[in-house]
Tab-separated table of C-alpha atoms in Angstrom:
chain	number	residue	atom	x	y	z
P	1	MET	CA	136.654	94.907	94.171
P	2	LYS	CA	134.343	97.083	92.055
P	3	LEU	CA	132.562	93.973	90.820
P	4	ILE	CA	131.769	92.861	94.380
P	5	LYS	CA	130.432	96.319	95.196
P	6	MET	CA	128.223	96.288	92.103
P	7	ILE	CA	126.862	92.845	93.003
P	8	LEU	CA	126.126	94.030	96.540
P	9	TRP	CA	124.294	97.055	95.152
P	10	LEU	CA	122.292	94.909	92.726
P	11	CYS	CA	121.281	92.641	95.619
P	12	PHE	CA	120.600	95.475	98.064
P	13	LEU	CA	118.737	97.993	95.894
P	14	PRO	CA	115.742	95.739	95.013
P	15	ILE	CA	115.366	94.754	98.675
P	16	ALA	CA	115.467	98.401	99.769
P	17	LEU	CA	112.920	99.348	97.093
P	18	VAL	CA	110.582	96.528	98.128
P	19	LEU	CA	110.870	97.469	101.804
P	20	ALA	CA	110.200	101.137	101.023
P	21	PHE	CA	107.227	100.185	98.831
P	22	LEU	CA	105.775	97.882	101.496
P	23	SER	CA	106.184	100.473	104.258
P	24	GLY	CA	104.557	103.140	102.084
P	25	PHE	CA	101.751	100.766	101.107
P	26	GLN	CA	101.082	99.852	104.749
P	27	SER	CA	100.981	103.514	105.803
P	28	ALA	CA	98.609	104.311	102.917
P	29	ALA	CA	96.380	101.357	103.844
P	30	GLY	CA	96.410	102.370	107.515
P	31	LYS	CA	95.245	105.905	106.708
P	32	ARG	CA	91.937	104.639	105.322
């Protein structure tokens, strides 16, 4: 069961990071 959780984390973390980066980038671009 730990292996499945680790795989889910490995799949989820990059997506969350990309979404956070894109949202931050859009807000920074919108401020200009």
